[in-house]
mmCIF file of C-alpha atoms in Angstrom:
data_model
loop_
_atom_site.group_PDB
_atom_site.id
_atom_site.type_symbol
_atom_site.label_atom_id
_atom_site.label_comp_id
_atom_site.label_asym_id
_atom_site.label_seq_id
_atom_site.Cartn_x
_atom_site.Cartn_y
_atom_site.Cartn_z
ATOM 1 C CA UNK A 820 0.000 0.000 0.000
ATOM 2 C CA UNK A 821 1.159 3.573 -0.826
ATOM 3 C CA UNK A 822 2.757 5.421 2.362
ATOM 4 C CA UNK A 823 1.819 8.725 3.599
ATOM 5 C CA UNK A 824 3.293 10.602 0.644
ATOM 6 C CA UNK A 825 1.355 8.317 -1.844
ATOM 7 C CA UNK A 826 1.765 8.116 -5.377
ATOM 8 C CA UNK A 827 1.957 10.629 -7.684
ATOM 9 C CA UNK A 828 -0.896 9.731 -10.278
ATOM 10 C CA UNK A 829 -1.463 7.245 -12.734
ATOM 11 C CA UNK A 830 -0.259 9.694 -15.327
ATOM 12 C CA UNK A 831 3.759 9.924 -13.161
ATOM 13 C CA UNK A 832 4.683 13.337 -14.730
ATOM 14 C CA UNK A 833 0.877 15.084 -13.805
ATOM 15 C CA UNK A 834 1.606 16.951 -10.414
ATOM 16 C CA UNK A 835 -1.189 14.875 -9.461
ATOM 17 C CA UNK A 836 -2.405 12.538 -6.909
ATOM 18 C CA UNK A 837 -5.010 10.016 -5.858
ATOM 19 C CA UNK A 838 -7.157 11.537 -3.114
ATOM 20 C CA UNK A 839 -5.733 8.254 -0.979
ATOM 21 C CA UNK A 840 -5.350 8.858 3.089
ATOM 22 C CA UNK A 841 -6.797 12.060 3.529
ATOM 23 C CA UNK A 842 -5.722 13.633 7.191
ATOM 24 C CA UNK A 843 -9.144 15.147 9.347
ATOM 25 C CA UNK A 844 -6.885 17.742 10.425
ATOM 26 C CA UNK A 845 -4.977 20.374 9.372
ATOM 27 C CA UNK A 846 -1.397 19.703 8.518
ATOM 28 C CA UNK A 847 1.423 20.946 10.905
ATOM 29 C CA UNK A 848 4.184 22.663 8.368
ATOM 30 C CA UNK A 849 7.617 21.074 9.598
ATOM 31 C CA UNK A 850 10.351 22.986 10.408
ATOM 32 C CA UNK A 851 11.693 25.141 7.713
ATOM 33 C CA UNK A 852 15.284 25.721 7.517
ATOM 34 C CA UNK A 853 15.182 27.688 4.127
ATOM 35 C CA UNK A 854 12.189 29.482 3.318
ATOM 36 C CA UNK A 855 11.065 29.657 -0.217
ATOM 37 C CA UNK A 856 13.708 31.228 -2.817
ATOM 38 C CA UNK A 857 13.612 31.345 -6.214
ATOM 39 C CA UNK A 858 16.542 30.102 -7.820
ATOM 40 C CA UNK A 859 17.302 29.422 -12.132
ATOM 41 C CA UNK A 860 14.243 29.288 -14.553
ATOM 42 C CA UNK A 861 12.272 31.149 -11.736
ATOM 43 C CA UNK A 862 11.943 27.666 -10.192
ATOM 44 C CA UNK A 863 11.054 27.692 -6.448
ATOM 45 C CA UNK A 864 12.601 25.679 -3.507
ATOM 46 C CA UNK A 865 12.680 25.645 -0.202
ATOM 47 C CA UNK A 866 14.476 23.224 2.555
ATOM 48 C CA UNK A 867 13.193 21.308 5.535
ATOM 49 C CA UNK A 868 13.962 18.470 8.122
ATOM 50 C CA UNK A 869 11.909 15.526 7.397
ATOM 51 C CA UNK A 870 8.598 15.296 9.675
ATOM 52 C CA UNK A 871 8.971 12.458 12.040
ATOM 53 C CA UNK A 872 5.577 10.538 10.754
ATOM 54 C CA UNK A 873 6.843 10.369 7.081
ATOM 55 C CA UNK A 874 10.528 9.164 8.449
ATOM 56 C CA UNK A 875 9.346 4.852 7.891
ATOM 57 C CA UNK A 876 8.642 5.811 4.448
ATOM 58 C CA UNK A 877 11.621 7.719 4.094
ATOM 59 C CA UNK A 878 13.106 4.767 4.636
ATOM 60 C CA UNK A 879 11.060 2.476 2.505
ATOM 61 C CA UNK A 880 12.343 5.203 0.001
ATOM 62 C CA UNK A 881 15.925 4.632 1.019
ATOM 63 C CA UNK A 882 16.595 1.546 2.325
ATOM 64 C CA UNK A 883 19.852 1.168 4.496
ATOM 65 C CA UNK A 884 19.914 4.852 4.845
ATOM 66 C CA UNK A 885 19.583 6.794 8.631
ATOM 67 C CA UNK A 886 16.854 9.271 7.924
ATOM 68 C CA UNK A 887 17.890 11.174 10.894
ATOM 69 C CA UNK A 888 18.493 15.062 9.917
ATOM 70 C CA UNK A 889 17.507 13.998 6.306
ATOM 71 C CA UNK A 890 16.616 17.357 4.469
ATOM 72 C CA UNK A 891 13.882 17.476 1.998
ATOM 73 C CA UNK A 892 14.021 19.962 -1.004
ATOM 74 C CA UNK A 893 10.755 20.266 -3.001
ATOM 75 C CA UNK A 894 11.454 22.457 -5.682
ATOM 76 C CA UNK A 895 8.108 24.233 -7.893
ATOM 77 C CA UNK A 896 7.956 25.404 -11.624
ATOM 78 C CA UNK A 897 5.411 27.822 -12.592
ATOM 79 C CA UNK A 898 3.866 26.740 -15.834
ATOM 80 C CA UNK A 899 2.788 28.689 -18.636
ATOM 81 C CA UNK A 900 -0.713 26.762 -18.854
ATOM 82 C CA UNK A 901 -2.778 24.812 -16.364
ATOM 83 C CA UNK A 902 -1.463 21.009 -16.150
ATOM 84 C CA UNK A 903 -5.084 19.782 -15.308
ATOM 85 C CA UNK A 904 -5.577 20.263 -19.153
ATOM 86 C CA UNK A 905 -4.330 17.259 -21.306
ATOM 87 C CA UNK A 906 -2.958 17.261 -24.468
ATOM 88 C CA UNK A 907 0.287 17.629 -26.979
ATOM 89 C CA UNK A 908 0.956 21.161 -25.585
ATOM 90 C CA UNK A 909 0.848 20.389 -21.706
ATOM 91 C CA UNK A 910 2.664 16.941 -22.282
ATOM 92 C CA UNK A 911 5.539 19.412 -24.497
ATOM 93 C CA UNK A 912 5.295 21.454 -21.005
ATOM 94 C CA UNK A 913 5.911 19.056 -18.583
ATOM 95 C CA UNK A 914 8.676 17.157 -20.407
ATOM 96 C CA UNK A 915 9.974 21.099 -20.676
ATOM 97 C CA UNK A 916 9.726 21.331 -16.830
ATOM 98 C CA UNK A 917 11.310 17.805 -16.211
ATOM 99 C CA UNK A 918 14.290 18.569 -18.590
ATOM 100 C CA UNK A 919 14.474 21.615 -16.439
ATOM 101 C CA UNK A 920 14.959 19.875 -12.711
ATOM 102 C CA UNK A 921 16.681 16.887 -13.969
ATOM 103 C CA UNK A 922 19.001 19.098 -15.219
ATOM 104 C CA UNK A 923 19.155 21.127 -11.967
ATOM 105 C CA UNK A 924 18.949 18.669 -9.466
ATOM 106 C CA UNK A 925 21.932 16.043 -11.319
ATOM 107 C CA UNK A 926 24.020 19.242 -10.921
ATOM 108 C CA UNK A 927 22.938 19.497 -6.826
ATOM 109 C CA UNK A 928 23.083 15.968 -6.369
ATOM 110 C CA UNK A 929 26.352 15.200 -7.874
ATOM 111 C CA UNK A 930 27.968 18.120 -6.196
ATOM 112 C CA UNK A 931 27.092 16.991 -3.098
ATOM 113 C CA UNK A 932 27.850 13.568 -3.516
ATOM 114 C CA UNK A 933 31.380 14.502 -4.554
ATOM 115 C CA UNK A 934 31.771 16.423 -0.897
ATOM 116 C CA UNK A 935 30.942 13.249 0.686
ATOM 117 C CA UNK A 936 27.338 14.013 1.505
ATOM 118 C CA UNK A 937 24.153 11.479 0.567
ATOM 119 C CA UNK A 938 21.849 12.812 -1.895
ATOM 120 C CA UNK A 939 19.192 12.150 -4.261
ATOM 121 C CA UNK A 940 16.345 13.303 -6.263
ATOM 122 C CA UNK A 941 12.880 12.137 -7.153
ATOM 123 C CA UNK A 942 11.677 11.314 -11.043
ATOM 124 C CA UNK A 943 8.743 12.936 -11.301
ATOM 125 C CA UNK A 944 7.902 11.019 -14.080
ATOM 126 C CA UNK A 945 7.885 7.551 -11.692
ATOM 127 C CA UNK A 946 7.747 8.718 -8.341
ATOM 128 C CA UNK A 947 11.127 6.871 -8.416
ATOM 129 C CA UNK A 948 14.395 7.551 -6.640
ATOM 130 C CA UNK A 949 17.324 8.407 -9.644
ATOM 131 C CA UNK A 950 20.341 7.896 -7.339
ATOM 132 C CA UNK A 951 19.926 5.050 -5.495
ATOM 133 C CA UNK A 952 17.490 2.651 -7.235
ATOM 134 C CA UNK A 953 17.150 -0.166 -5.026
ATOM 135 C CA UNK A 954 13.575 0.681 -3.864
ATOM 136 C CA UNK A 955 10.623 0.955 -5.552
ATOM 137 C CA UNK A 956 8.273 3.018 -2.893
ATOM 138 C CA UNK A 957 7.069 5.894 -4.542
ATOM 139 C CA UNK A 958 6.851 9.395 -3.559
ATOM 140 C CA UNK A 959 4.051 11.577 -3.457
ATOM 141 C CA UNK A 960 4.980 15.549 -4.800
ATOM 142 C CA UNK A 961 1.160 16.725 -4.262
ATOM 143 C CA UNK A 962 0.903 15.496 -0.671
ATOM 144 C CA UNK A 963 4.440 16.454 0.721
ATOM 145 C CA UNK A 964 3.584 19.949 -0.530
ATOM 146 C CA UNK A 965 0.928 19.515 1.512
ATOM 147 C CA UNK A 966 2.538 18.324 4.254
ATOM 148 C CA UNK A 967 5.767 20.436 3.965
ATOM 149 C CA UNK A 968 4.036 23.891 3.016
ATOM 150 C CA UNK A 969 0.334 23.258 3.735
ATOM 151 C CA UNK A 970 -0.338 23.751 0.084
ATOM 152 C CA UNK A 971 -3.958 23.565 -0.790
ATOM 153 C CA UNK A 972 -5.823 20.667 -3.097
ATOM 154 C CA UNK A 973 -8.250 20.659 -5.593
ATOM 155 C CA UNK A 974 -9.835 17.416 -6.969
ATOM 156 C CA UNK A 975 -10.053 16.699 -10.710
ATOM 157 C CA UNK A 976 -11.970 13.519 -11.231
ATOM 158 C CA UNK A 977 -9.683 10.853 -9.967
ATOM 159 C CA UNK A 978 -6.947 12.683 -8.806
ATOM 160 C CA UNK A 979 -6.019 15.378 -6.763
ATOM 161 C CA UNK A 980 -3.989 18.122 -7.481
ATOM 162 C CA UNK A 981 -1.914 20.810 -5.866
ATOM 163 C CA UNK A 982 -2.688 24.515 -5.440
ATOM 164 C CA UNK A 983 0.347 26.896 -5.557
ATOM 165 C CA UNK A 984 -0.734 29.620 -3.422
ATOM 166 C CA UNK A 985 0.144 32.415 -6.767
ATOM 167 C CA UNK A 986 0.009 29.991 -9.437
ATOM 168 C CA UNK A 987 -3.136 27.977 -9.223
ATOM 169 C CA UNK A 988 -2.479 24.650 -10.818
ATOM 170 C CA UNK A 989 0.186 25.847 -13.214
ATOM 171 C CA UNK A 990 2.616 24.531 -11.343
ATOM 172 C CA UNK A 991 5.177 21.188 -12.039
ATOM 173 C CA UNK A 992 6.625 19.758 -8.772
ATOM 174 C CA UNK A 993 9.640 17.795 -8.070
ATOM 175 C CA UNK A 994 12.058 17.289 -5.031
ATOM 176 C CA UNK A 995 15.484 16.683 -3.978
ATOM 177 C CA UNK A 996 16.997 15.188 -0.612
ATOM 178 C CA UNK A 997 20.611 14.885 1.351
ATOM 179 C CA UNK A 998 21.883 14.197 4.227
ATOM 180 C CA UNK A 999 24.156 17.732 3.975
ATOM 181 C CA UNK A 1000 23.841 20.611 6.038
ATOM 182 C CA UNK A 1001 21.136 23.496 4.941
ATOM 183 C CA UNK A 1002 24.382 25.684 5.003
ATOM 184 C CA UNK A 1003 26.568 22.790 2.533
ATOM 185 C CA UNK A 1004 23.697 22.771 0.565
ATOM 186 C CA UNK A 1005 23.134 26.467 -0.164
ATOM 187 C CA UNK A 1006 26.476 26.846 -1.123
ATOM 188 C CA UNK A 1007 26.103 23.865 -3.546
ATOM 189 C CA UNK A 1008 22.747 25.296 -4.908
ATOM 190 C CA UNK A 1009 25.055 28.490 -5.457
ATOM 191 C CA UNK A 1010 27.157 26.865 -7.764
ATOM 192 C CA UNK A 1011 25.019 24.734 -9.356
ATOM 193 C CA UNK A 1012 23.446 28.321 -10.368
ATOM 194 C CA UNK A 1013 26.500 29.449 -11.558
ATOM 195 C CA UNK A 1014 27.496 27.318 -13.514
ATOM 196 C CA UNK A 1015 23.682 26.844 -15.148
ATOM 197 C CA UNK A 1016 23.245 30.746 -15.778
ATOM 198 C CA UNK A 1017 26.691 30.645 -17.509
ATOM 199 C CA UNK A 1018 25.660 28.322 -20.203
ATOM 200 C CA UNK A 1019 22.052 29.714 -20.299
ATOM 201 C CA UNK A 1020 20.766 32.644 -21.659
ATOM 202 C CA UNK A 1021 17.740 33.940 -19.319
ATOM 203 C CA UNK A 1022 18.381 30.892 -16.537
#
């Protein structure tokens, strides 16, 4: 059965997800060590400490790994048209946005990996870990926005999707996670800006 996070959707690159385990009460926002900046692309992120109640599926995530001080990154793209639509020009969207954080968080990831920290970062397209693939739990973007931010829902037949508080539902999530310090992994984010901005115009 799907953890507290849950799965993403049927459709893996939808910021979407099955209305499965909805909480009576209202979220309690873990602690925030970063609060939400804006980094290449306009892309948003923001850093926390994983809650304590989603730490067993952190570990389903990660098996062999101590989740203790494990720091979760979800990162948001605004998008330039509502992804509850369907179609050519939303799927050319969303494969723009994934090209996007795949190509940010490789550069985050590897950087950090190469300082001798444990990182990794989320497919959105399978809810799959891309670093260490020797799990197959999947991880829910809509409902640790949820739980991380107390984003807001919206259902759209079967699934249930997130609400950025500016952008509606034109929005493409997608998260990273280490074992690094908030301050190792600034300065990592830094130059993984630096070094996208040089060889991109407008990044």
């Amino acid at each position: 059965p799907a953890g507290s996070f849950g799965p993403i959707a049927s459709s893996r690159c939808n910021p979407f997800s099955p209305p499965y385990q909805r909480s009576d009460t209202a979220p309690t926002t873990p602690l925030m060590l970063v609060p939400i900046t804006t980094t290449v692309w306009g892309m948003e992120y923001s850093v926390h400490e994983c809650p304590r109640r989603h730490k067993p599926e952190a570990e389903a995530m990660f098996p062999g790994l101590d989740v203790s001080n494990l720091l979760v990154i979800p990162t948001c793209q605004r998008t330039t048209m509502d992804l509850v639509q369907t179609g050519e020009t939303v799927d050319e969207e969303k494969d723009f946005c994934l090209e996007r954080f795949l190509a940010f968080a490789e550069k985050v990831t590897d950087k950090l990996v190469a300082k001798g920290h444990w990182a990794d970062y989320i497919d959105p397209c399978s809810g799959l870990s891309m670093v260490n693939k020797n799990s197959q739990q999947i991880y829910g973007e809509v409902d640790a926005l949820v739980t991380l931010l107390n984003y807001q829902t919206t259902n759209s037949g079967c699934c249930k999707v997130v609400l950025h508080p500016q952008w509606g539902s034109a929005v493409y999530p997608a998260t990273i996670f280490t074992k690094a310090s908030s301050v190792e992994l600034a300065a990592v984010i830094t130059e993984a800006e630096t070094e996208i901005r040089a060889t991109e115009v407008g990044a």
